[in-house]
JSON list of C-alpha atoms in Angstrom, two decimals:
[
{"chain": "A", "resi": 28, "resn": "MET", "atom": "CA", "xyz": [-29.52, 11.95, 21.86]},
{"chain": "A", "resi": 29, "resn": "PRO", "atom": "CA", "xyz": [-27.96, 8.52, 21.07]},
{"chain": "A", "resi": 30, "resn": "ALA", "atom": "CA", "xyz": [-27.45, 7.18, 17.56]},
{"chain": "A", "resi": 31, "resn": "LEU", "atom": "CA", "xyz": [-30.31, 5.15, 16.17]},
{"chain": "A", "resi": 32, "resn": "GLY", "atom": "CA", "xyz": [-29.66, 1.99, 14.18]},
{"chain": "A", "resi": 33, "resn": "SER", "atom": "CA", "xyz": [-31.53, -0.44, 12.04]},
{"chain": "A", "resi": 34, "resn": "LEU", "atom": "CA", "xyz": [-30.81, -4.02, 11.07]},
{"chain": "A", "resi": 35, "resn": "LEU", "atom": "CA", "xyz": [-32.08, -5.93, 8.08]},
{"chain": "A", "resi": 36, "resn": "VAL", "atom": "CA", "xyz": [-31.54, -9.68, 7.80]},
{"chain": "A", "resi": 37, "resn": "LEU", "atom": "CA", "xyz": [-32.35, -11.56, 4.62]},
{"chain": "A", "resi": 38, "resn": "THR", "atom": "CA", "xyz": [-32.28, -15.32, 4.51]},
{"chain": "A", "resi": 39, "resn": "ALA", "atom": "CA", "xyz": [-32.51, -17.43, 1.39]},
{"chain": "A", "resi": 40, "resn": "CYS", "atom": "CA", "xyz": [-33.54, -21.03, 1.91]},
{"chain": "A", "resi": 41, "resn": "GLY", "atom": "CA", "xyz": [-32.98, -23.89, -0.47]},
{"chain": "A", "resi": 42, "resn": "ALA", "atom": "CA", "xyz": [-34.18, -27.46, -0.46]},
{"chain": "A", "resi": 43, "resn": "SER", "atom": "CA", "xyz": [-31.96, -29.67, 1.68]},
{"chain": "A", "resi": 44, "resn": "GLY", "atom": "CA", "xyz": [-31.09, -33.27, 1.12]},
{"chain": "A", "resi": 45, "resn": "THR", "atom": "CA", "xyz": [-31.88, -33.26, -2.60]},
{"chain": "A", "resi": 46, "resn": "ALA", "atom": "CA", "xyz": [-29.48, -33.64, -5.49]},
{"chain": "A", "resi": 47, "resn": "GLY", "atom": "CA", "xyz": [-28.46, -30.29, -6.99]},
{"chain": "A", "resi": 48, "resn": "ALA", "atom": "CA", "xyz": [-29.72, -28.37, -3.95]},
{"chain": "A", "resi": 49, "resn": "GLN", "atom": "CA", "xyz": [-28.57, -24.78, -3.70]},
{"chain": "A", "resi": 50, "resn": "PRO", "atom": "CA", "xyz": [-26.62, -23.75, -0.59]},
{"chain": "A", "resi": 51, "resn": "THR", "atom": "CA", "xyz": [-28.33, -21.53, 1.96]},
{"chain": "A", "resi": 52, "resn": "ALA", "atom": "CA", "xyz": [-27.10, -17.93, 2.13]},
{"chain": "A", "resi": 53, "resn": "THR", "atom": "CA", "xyz": [-27.67, -15.25, 4.75]},
{"chain": "A", "resi": 54, "resn": "VAL", "atom": "CA", "xyz": [-27.09, -11.56, 4.05]},
{"chain": "A", "resi": 55, "resn": "THR", "atom": "CA", "xyz": [-26.97, -9.03, 6.88]},
{"chain": "A", "resi": 56, "resn": "VAL", "atom": "CA", "xyz": [-27.15, -5.29, 6.18]},
{"chain": "A", "resi": 57, "resn": "THR", "atom": "CA", "xyz": [-26.50, -2.85, 8.99]},
{"chain": "A", "resi": 58, "resn": "GLN", "atom": "CA", "xyz": [-27.03, 0.88, 8.80]},
{"chain": "A", "resi": 59, "resn": "THR", "atom": "CA", "xyz": [-26.19, 3.37, 11.51]},
{"chain": "A", "resi": 60, "resn": "VAL", "atom": "CA", "xyz": [-28.09, 6.63, 11.59]},
{"chain": "A", "resi": 61, "resn": "THR", "atom": "CA", "xyz": [-27.01, 9.57, 13.72]},
{"chain": "A", "resi": 62, "resn": "ALA", "atom": "CA", "xyz": [-29.86, 11.41, 15.38]},
{"chain": "A", "resi": 63, "resn": "PRO", "atom": "CA", "xyz": [-30.19, 15.14, 14.61]},
{"chain": "A", "resi": 64, "resn": "GLY", "atom": "CA", "xyz": [-28.01, 17.21, 16.91]},
{"chain": "A", "resi": 65, "resn": "ALA", "atom": "CA", "xyz": [-25.75, 14.28, 17.81]},
{"chain": "A", "resi": 66, "resn": "SER", "atom": "CA", "xyz": [-22.13, 14.32, 16.69]},
{"chain": "A", "resi": 67, "resn": "ALA", "atom": "CA", "xyz": [-20.78, 11.49, 14.57]},
{"chain": "A", "resi": 68, "resn": "PRO", "atom": "CA", "xyz": [-17.90, 9.47, 16.05]},
{"chain": "A", "resi": 69, "resn": "SER", "atom": "CA", "xyz": [-14.44, 10.50, 14.84]},
{"chain": "A", "resi": 70, "resn": "ILE", "atom": "CA", "xyz": [-12.16, 7.94, 13.22]},
{"chain": "A", "resi": 71, "resn": "THR", "atom": "CA", "xyz": [-8.39, 8.30, 13.25]},
{"chain": "A", "resi": 72, "resn": "ALA", "atom": "CA", "xyz": [-6.02, 6.36, 11.04]},
{"chain": "A", "resi": 73, "resn": "PRO", "atom": "CA", "xyz": [-3.29, 4.41, 12.84]},
{"chain": "A", "resi": 74, "resn": "GLN", "atom": "CA", "xyz": [0.09, 6.12, 12.75]},
{"chain": "A", "resi": 75, "resn": "SER", "atom": "CA", "xyz": [3.12, 4.28, 11.36]},
{"chain": "A", "resi": 76, "resn": "SER", "atom": "CA", "xyz": [6.11, 4.08, 13.67]},
{"chain": "A", "resi": 77, "resn": "ALA", "atom": "CA", "xyz": [8.58, 3.74, 10.76]},
{"chain": "A", "resi": 78, "resn": "PRO", "atom": "CA", "xyz": [10.46, 6.93, 9.94]},
{"chain": "A", "resi": 79, "resn": "ARG", "atom": "CA", "xyz": [9.54, 8.37, 6.55]},
{"chain": "A", "resi": 80, "resn": "PRO", "atom": "CA", "xyz": [11.66, 10.71, 4.47]},
{"chain": "A", "resi": 81, "resn": "SER", "atom": "CA", "xyz": [10.14, 14.13, 3.97]},
{"chain": "A", "resi": 82, "resn": "VAL", "atom": "CA", "xyz": [8.20, 14.52, 0.72]},
{"chain": "A", "resi": 83, "resn": "GLU", "atom": "CA", "xyz": [8.51, 17.62, -1.45]},
{"chain": "A", "resi": 84, "resn": "ALA", "atom": "CA", "xyz": [6.42, 18.02, -4.61]},
{"chain": "A", "resi": 85, "resn": "GLY", "atom": "CA", "xyz": [8.44, 17.44, -7.79]},
{"chain": "A", "resi": 86, "resn": "VAL", "atom": "CA", "xyz": [11.52, 16.24, -5.91]},
{"chain": "A", "resi": 87, "resn": "VAL", "atom": "CA", "xyz": [12.55, 12.57, -6.05]},
{"chain": "A", "resi": 88, "resn": "PRO", "atom": "CA", "xyz": [12.91, 11.32, -2.44]},
{"chain": "A", "resi": 89, "resn": "ASN", "atom": "CA", "xyz": [16.15, 9.67, -1.36]},
{"chain": "A", "resi": 90, "resn": "VAL", "atom": "CA", "xyz": [15.09, 6.13, -0.44]},
{"chain": "A", "resi": 91, "resn": "VAL", "atom": "CA", "xyz": [18.51, 4.44, -0.37]},
{"chain": "A", "resi": 92, "resn": "GLY", "atom": "CA", "xyz": [18.77, 2.39, 2.84]},
{"chain": "A", "resi": 93, "resn": "LEU", "atom": "CA", "xyz": [15.00, 1.90, 3.24]},
{"chain": "A", "resi": 94, "resn": "ASN", "atom": "CA", "xyz": [13.27, -1.44, 2.89]},
{"chain": "A", "resi": 95, "resn": "HIS", "atom": "CA", "xyz": [11.92, -1.77, -0.62]},
{"chain": "A", "resi": 96, "resn": "GLN", "atom": "CA", "xyz": [8.23, -1.58, 0.32]},
{"chain": "A", "resi": 97, "resn": "LEU", "atom": "CA", "xyz": [8.70, 1.63, 2.32]},
{"chain": "A", "resi": 98, "resn": "ALA", "atom": "CA", "xyz": [10.75, 3.05, -0.58]},
{"chain": "A", "resi": 99, "resn": "GLN", "atom": "CA", "xyz": [7.88, 2.37, -3.01]},
{"chain": "A", "resi": 100, "resn": "ASP", "atom": "CA", "xyz": [5.34, 3.87, -0.60]},
{"chain": "A", "resi": 101, "resn": "THR", "atom": "CA", "xyz": [7.53, 6.97, -0.20]},
{"chain": "A", "resi": 102, "resn": "MET", "atom": "CA", "xyz": [7.89, 7.42, -3.97]},
{"chain": "A", "resi": 103, "resn": "GLN", "atom": "CA", "xyz": [4.14, 7.12, -4.45]},
{"chain": "A", "resi": 104, "resn": "ALA", "atom": "CA", "xyz": [3.47, 9.59, -1.62]},
{"chain": "A", "resi": 105, "resn": "ALA", "atom": "CA", "xyz": [5.72, 12.04, -3.52]},
{"chain": "A", "resi": 106, "resn": "GLY", "atom": "CA", "xyz": [3.64, 11.50, -6.68]},
{"chain": "A", "resi": 107, "resn": "PHE", "atom": "CA", "xyz": [5.98, 9.12, -8.54]},
{"chain": "A", "resi": 108, "resn": "TYR", "atom": "CA", "xyz": [4.21, 5.95, -9.74]},
{"chain": "A", "resi": 109, "resn": "PHE", "atom": "CA", "xyz": [6.37, 4.81, -12.70]},
{"chain": "A", "resi": 110, "resn": "LEU", "atom": "CA", "xyz": [8.59, 2.55, -10.58]},
{"chain": "A", "resi": 111, "resn": "THR", "atom": "CA", "xyz": [10.75, -0.36, -11.65]},
{"chain": "A", "resi": 112, "resn": "GLU", "atom": "CA", "xyz": [12.88, -2.63, -9.53]},
{"chain": "A", "resi": 113, "resn": "GLU", "atom": "CA", "xyz": [16.05, -4.62, -10.04]},
{"chain": "A", "resi": 114, "resn": "ASP", "atom": "CA", "xyz": [18.08, -7.14, -8.07]},
{"chain": "A", "resi": 115, "resn": "ALA", "atom": "CA", "xyz": [21.22, -5.10, -7.29]},
{"chain": "A", "resi": 116, "resn": "THR", "atom": "CA", "xyz": [23.35, -8.25, -7.00]},
{"chain": "A", "resi": 117, "resn": "GLY", "atom": "CA", "xyz": [22.97, -9.01, -10.71]},
{"chain": "A", "resi": 118, "resn": "GLN", "atom": "CA", "xyz": [21.34, -12.39, -10.05]},
{"chain": "A", "resi": 119, "resn": "GLY", "atom": "CA", "xyz": [18.10, -11.31, -11.73]},
{"chain": "A", "resi": 120, "resn": "ARG", "atom": "CA", "xyz": [15.92, -12.41, -8.81]},
{"chain": "A", "resi": 121, "resn": "LEU", "atom": "CA", "xyz": [12.36, -11.11, -8.50]},
{"chain": "A", "resi": 122, "resn": "LEU", "atom": "CA", "xyz": [11.50, -9.04, -5.46]},
{"chain": "A", "resi": 123, "resn": "ILE", "atom": "CA", "xyz": [8.57, -11.17, -4.31]},
{"chain": "A", "resi": 124, "resn": "ASN", "atom": "CA", "xyz": [8.43, -10.00, -0.66]},
{"chain": "A", "resi": 125, "resn": "ASP", "atom": "CA", "xyz": [9.42, -6.32, -0.84]},
{"chain": "A", "resi": 126, "resn": "ARG", "atom": "CA", "xyz": [9.88, -6.05, 2.91]},
{"chain": "A", "resi": 127, "resn": "ASN", "atom": "CA", "xyz": [12.84, -8.48, 2.82]},
{"chain": "A", "resi": 128, "resn": "TRP", "atom": "CA", "xyz": [14.83, -6.22, 0.49]},
{"chain": "A", "resi": 129, "resn": "VAL", "atom": "CA", "xyz": [16.70, -2.95, 1.06]},
{"chain": "A", "resi": 130, "resn": "VAL", "atom": "CA", "xyz": [17.28, -0.27, -1.59]},
{"chain": "A", "resi": 131, "resn": "VAL", "atom": "CA", "xyz": [21.01, 0.18, -2.30]},
{"chain": "A", "resi": 132, "resn": "SER", "atom": "CA", "xyz": [20.73, 2.61, -5.23]},
{"chain": "A", "resi": 133, "resn": "GLN", "atom": "CA", "xyz": [18.15, 4.56, -7.17]},
{"chain": "A", "resi": 134, "resn": "GLN", "atom": "CA", "xyz": [17.96, 6.37, -10.47]},
{"chain": "A", "resi": 135, "resn": "PRO", "atom": "CA", "xyz": [17.41, 9.31, -10.64]},
{"chain": "A", "resi": 136, "resn": "ALA", "atom": "CA", "xyz": [19.17, 10.22, -7.40]},
{"chain": "A", "resi": 137, "resn": "GLY", "atom": "CA", "xyz": [17.29, 11.56, -4.41]},
{"chain": "A", "resi": 138, "resn": "GLY", "atom": "CA", "xyz": [16.85, 15.33, -4.49]},
{"chain": "A", "resi": 139, "resn": "THR", "atom": "CA", "xyz": [16.49, 15.45, -8.28]},
{"chain": "A", "resi": 140, "resn": "HIS", "atom": "CA", "xyz": [13.66, 17.69, -9.55]},
{"chain": "A", "resi": 141, "resn": "ALA", "atom": "CA", "xyz": [11.49, 15.61, -11.89]},
{"chain": "A", "resi": 142, "resn": "THR", "atom": "CA", "xyz": [8.04, 15.34, -13.44]},
{"chain": "A", "resi": 143, "resn": "PRO", "atom": "CA", "xyz": [5.66, 12.68, -12.09]},
{"chain": "A", "resi": 144, "resn": "ASP", "atom": "CA", "xyz": [5.92, 10.59, -15.29]},
{"chain": "A", "resi": 145, "resn": "ILE", "atom": "CA", "xyz": [9.65, 9.92, -14.94]},
{"chain": "A", "resi": 146, "resn": "LYS", "atom": "CA", "xyz": [10.77, 6.28, -14.72]},
{"chain": "A", "resi": 147, "resn": "ILE", "atom": "CA", "xyz": [12.38, 5.54, -11.35]},
{"chain": "A", "resi": 148, "resn": "ILE", "atom": "CA", "xyz": [14.61, 2.48, -10.94]},
{"chain": "A", "resi": 149, "resn": "LEU", "atom": "CA", "xyz": [15.06, 1.07, -7.44]},
{"chain": "A", "resi": 150, "resn": "ARG", "atom": "CA", "xyz": [17.96, -1.40, -7.15]},
{"chain": "A", "resi": 151, "resn": "SER", "atom": "CA", "xyz": [17.69, -3.57, -4.07]},
{"chain": "A", "resi": 152, "resn": "LYS", "atom": "CA", "xyz": [19.28, -6.58, -2.41]},
{"chain": "A", "resi": 153, "resn": "LYS", "atom": "CA", "xyz": [17.99, -8.95, 0.23]},
{"chain": "A", "resi": 154, "resn": "ILE", "atom": "CA", "xyz": [18.48, -7.72, 3.77]},
{"chain": "A", "resi": 155, "resn": "GLY", "atom": "CA", "xyz": [21.70, -9.20, 5.17]},
{"chain": "A", "resi": 156, "resn": "GLU", "atom": "CA", "xyz": [23.46, -9.69, 1.83]}
]
């Protein structure tokens, strides 16, 4: 049996052409209902093509050589959220666009066993420097 759906449209109207008139707004609410006995559609998340280091609980991943954004994502996937970043060139620049930077060192080193509350420093430089 196919899925059944319902649609509710609400329209608010205001006076037009008068000073202080409120703008008109339209709200559309859609609800999909699956009929008994029918299976719900499956949803799959898109897969990333970028290689990711393996993640082991309680072990700091080695992210040296990765772009800074992927390094942060990898640390968080391993359960480490207390991350700081530094410009490895010593110029004190802010890492505004993390994808344009590559990690050149990290503290503590990859492979270190640590608790999730440890402070991790990622030192990066712009790609091509």
